[in-house]
Short mmCIF file of C-alpha atoms in Angstrom, two decimals:
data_model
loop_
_atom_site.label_atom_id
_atom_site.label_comp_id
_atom_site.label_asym_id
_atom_site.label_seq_id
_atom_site.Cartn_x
_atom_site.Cartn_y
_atom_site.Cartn_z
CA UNK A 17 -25.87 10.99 2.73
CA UNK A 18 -27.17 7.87 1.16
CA UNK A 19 -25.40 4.62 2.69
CA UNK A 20 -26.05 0.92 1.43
CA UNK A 21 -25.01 -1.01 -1.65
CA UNK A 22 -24.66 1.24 -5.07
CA UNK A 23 -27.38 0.64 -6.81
CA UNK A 24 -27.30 0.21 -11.09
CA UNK A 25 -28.07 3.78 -12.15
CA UNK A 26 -25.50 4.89 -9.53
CA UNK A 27 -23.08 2.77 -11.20
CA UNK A 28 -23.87 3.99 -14.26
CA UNK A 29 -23.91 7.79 -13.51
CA UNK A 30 -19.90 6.44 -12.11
CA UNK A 31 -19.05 4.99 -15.70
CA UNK A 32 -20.43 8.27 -17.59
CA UNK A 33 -18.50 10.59 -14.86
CA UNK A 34 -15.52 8.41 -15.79
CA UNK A 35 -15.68 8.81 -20.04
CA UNK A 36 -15.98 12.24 -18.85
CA UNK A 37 -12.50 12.44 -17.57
CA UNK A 38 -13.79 13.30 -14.27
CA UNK A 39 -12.09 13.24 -10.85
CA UNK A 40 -13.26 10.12 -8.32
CA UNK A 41 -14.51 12.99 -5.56
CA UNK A 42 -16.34 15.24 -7.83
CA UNK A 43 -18.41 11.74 -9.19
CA UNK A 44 -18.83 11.07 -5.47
CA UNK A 45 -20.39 14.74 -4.82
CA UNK A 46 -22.83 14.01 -7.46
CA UNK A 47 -24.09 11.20 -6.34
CA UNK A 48 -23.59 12.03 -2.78
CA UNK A 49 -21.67 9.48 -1.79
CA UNK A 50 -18.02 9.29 -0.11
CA UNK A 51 -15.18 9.43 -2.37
CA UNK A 52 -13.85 5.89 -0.92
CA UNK A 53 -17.28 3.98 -1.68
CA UNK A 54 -16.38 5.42 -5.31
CA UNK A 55 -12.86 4.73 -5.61
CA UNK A 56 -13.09 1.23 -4.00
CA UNK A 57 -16.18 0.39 -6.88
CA UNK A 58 -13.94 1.22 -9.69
CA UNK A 59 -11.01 -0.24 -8.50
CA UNK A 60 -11.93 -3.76 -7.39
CA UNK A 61 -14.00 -3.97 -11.22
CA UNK A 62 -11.63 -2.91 -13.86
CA UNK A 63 -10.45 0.49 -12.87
CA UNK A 64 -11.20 3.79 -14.31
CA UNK A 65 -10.02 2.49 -17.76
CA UNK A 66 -12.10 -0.48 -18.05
CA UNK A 67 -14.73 0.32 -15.58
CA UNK A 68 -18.61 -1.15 -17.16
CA UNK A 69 -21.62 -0.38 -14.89
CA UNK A 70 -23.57 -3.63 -15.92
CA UNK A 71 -20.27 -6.03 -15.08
CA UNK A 72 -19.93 -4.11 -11.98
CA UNK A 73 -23.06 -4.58 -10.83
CA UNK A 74 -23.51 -8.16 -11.67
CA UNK A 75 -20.27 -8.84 -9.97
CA UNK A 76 -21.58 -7.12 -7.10
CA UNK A 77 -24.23 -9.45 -6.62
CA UNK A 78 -22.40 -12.53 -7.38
CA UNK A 79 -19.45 -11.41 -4.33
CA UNK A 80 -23.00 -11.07 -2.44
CA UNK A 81 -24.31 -14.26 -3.41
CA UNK A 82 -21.29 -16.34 -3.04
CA UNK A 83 -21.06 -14.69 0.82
CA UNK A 84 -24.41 -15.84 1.81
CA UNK A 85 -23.67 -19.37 0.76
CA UNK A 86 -20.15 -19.32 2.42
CA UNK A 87 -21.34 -17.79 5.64
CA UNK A 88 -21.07 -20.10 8.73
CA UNK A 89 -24.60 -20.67 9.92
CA UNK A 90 -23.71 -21.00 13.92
CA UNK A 91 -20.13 -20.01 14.12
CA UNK A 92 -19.63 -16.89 15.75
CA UNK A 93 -17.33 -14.53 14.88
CA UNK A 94 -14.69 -14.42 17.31
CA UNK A 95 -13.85 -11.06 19.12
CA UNK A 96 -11.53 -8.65 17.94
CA UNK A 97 -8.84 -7.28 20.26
CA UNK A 98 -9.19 -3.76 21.96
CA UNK A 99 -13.01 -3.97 21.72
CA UNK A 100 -12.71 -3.26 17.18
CA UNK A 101 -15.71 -3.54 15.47
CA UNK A 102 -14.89 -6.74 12.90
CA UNK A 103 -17.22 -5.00 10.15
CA UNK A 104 -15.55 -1.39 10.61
CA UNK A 105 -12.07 -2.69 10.66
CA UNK A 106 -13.12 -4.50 7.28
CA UNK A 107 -14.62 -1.72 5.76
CA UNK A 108 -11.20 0.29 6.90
CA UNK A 109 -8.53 -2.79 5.28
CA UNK A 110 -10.87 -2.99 1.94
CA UNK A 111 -10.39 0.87 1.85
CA UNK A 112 -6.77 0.89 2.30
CA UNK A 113 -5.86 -1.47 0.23
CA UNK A 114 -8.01 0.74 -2.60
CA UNK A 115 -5.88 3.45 -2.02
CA UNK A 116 -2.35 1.64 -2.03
CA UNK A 117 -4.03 0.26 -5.38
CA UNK A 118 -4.47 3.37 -6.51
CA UNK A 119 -1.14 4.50 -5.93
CA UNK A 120 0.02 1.53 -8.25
CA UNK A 121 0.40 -1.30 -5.90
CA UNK A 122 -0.52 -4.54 -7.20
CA UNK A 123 -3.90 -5.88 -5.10
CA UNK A 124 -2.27 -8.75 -3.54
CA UNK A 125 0.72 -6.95 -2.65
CA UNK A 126 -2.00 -4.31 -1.01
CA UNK A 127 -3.74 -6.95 0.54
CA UNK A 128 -0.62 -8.53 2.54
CA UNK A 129 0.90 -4.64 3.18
CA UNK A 130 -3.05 -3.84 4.87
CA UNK A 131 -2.83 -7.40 6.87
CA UNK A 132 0.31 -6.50 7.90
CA UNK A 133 -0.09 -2.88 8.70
CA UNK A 134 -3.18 -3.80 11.09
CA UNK A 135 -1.78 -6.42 12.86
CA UNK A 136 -0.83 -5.16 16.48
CA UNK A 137 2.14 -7.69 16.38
CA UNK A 138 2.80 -5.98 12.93
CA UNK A 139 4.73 -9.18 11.95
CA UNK A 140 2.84 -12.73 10.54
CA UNK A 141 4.18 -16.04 9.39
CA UNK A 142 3.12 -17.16 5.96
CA UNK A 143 0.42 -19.65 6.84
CA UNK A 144 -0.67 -17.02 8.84
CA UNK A 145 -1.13 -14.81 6.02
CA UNK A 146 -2.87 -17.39 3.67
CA UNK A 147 -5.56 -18.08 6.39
CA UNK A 148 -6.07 -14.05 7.43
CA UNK A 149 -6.69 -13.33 3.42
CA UNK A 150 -8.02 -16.99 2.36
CA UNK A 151 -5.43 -17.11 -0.24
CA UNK A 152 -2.75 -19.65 -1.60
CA UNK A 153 0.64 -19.93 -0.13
CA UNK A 154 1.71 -19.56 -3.48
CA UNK A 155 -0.01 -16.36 -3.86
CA UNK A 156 1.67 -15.23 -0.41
CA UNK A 157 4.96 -15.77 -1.68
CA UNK A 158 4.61 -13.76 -4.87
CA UNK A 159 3.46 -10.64 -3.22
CA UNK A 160 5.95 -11.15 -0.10
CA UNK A 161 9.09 -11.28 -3.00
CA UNK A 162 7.52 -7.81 -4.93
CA UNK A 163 7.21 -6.25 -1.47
CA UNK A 164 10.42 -7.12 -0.33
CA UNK A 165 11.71 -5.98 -3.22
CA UNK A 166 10.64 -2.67 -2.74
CA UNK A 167 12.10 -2.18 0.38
CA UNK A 168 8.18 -2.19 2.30
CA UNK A 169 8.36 -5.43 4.14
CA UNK A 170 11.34 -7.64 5.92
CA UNK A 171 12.06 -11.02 7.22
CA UNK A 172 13.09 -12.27 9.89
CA UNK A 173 12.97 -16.00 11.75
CA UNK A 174 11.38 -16.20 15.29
CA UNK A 175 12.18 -19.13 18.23
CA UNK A 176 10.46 -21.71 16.41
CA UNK A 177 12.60 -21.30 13.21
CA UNK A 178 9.63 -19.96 11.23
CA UNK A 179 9.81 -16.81 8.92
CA UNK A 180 7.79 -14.02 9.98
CA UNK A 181 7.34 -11.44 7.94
CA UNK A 182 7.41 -7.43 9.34
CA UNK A 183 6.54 -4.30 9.06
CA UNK A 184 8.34 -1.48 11.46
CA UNK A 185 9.04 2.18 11.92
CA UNK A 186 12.36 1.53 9.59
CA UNK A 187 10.87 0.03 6.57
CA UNK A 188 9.16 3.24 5.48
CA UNK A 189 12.75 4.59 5.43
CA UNK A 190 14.44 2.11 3.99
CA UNK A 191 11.88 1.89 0.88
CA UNK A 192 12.32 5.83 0.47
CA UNK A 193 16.27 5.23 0.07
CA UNK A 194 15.24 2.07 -2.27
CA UNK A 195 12.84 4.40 -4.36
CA UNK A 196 15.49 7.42 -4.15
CA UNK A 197 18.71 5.06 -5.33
CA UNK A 198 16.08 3.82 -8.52
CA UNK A 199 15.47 7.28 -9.61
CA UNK A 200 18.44 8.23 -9.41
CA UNK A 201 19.56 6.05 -12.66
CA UNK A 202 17.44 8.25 -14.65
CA UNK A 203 19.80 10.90 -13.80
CA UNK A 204 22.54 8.63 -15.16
CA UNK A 205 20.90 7.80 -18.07
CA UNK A 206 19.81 11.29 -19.10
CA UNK A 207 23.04 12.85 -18.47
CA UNK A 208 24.23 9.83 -20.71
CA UNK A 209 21.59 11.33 -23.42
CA UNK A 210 23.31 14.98 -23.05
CA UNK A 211 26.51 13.13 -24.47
CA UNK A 212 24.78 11.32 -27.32
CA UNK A 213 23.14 13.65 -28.51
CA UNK A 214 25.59 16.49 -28.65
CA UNK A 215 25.76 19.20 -25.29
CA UNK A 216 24.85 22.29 -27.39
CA UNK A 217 21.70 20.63 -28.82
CA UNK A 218 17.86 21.33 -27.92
CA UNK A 219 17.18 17.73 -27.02
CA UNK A 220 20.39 17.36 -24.84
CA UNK A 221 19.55 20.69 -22.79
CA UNK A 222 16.04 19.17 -22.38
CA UNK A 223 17.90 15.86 -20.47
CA UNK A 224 20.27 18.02 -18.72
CA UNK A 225 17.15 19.86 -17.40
CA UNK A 226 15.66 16.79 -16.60
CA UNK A 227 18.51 15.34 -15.06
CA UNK A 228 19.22 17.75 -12.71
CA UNK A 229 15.15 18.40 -11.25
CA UNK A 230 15.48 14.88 -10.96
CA UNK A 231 18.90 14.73 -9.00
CA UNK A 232 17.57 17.54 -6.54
CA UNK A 233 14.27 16.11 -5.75
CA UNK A 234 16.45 13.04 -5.04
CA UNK A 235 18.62 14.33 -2.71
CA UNK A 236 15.34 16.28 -1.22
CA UNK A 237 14.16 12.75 -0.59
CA UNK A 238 16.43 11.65 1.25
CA UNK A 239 17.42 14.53 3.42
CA UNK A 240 14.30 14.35 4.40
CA UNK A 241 13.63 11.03 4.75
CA UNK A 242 16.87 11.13 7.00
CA UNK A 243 15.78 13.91 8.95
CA UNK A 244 11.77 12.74 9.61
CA UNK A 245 13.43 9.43 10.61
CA UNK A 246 15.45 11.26 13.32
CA UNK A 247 12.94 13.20 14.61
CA UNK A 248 10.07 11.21 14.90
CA UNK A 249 11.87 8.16 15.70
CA UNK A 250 14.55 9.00 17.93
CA UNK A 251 14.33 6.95 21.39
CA UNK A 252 14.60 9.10 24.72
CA UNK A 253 18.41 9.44 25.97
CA UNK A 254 18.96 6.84 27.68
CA UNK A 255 17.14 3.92 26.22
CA UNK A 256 20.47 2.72 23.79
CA UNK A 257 21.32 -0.72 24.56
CA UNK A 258 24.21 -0.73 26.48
CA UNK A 259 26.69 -2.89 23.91
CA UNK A 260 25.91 -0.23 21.53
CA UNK A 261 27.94 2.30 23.54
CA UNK A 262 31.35 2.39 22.52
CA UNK A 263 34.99 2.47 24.56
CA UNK A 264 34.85 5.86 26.88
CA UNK A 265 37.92 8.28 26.53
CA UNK A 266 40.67 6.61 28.11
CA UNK A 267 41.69 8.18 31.69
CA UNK A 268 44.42 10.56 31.36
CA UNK A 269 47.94 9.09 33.06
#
């Protein structure tokens, strides 16, 4: 398997297997390459839509260029924990956040969910943030209130008083019950449609249909959400704090 930089008539061959409607993995089997170096090159220079082999390659070497010139010429890289390879670990975050991109997260947002997500402390302050992705705060901000928002990412404040921002076990869950309660309106809406438009009418029994695959993947969600959360999160008897416990039966007189 070839490894390196794409070169221009590989990036090429990747915008004609694109016009031809074809999958990211079968392009990568043709050029025999992994289906991550060919869903990361399309994604970080247009996406499939608006993906040009010439711009991609000249951007290539100007992100190459631009890291020469930036490069510290003595400096060296400090040691990663746990004895991590600093170039694997990069290759790994630039991959994930291609595929959270992929699945329609904005890059920033991917960006600070992959920082997060591969921190051991799995929390970070914002100036924390802006110096791990060389980024503005302001930039920070913006993708902390669209992840919030979604349910993937909390806050909380530490013993200094700063904001630190997690990631845990629960927010997984708790963005599956956000995403569940949000598609559940188009259950009220289409059942809305079934009135409308009449109950005895082709276009309100195509609604009700939808309404009600809708409502039982829904509630599919969440049962299993609830369950998975239960299962592989439940801590060992024993380990509940002990104000958590409530009153024990009263003695009999």
């Amino acid at each position: 398997m070839p490894g390196g930089r794409l070169t221009q008539q590989e990036r090429q061959q990747i915008a004609l297997g694109l016009a031809d409607g074809l999958a990211y993995a079968e392009i990568a089997r043709r050029l025999d390459r992994p289906t991550s170096t060919v869903t990361r090159e399309v994604m970080r220079n247009g996406g499939p839509t608006s993906y040009r082999a010439d711009l991609a390659h000249r951007a290539t070497e100007q992100r190459a260029q631009r890291r020469k010139q930036t490069a510290p010429r003595s400096a060296p890289t400090p040691p990663l924990p746990h004895g991590r390879d600093g170039e694997e670990v990069r290759r790994y975050e630039e991959e994930f956040t291609t595929v959270l991109m992929g699945s329609g997260v904005p890059k920033m947002m991917a960006r600070v969910m992959v920082c997060l997500y591969t921190t051991d402390a799995g929390s970070l302050t914002a100036a924390e943030l802006v110096q791990r992705l060389q980024v503005s705060p302001a930039s920070v901000s913006k993708a902390i209130a669209f992840l919030e928002e979604q349910g993937l990412v909390r806050r909380e404040r530490d013993e200094r008083r700063r904001e630190r921002y997690i990631v845990d076990d629960d927010v997984w869950y708790q963005s599956m019950l956000a995403s569940a309660r949000s598609t559940a309106q188009i259950v009220v809406v289409a059942r809305q449609g079934v009135g409308v438009l009449g109950p005895d009418t082709p276009a309100a029994a195509r609604l009700e249909n939808i309404a009600r695959f809708v409502d039982f993947v829904t509630e599919s969600l969440i049962r299993a959400a609830e369950q998975a959360r239960d299962i592989l999160y439940a801590k060992p008897a024993g380990t509940e704090p002990e104000d958590s416990a409530g009153p024990g039966p009263e003695a009999p007189q």
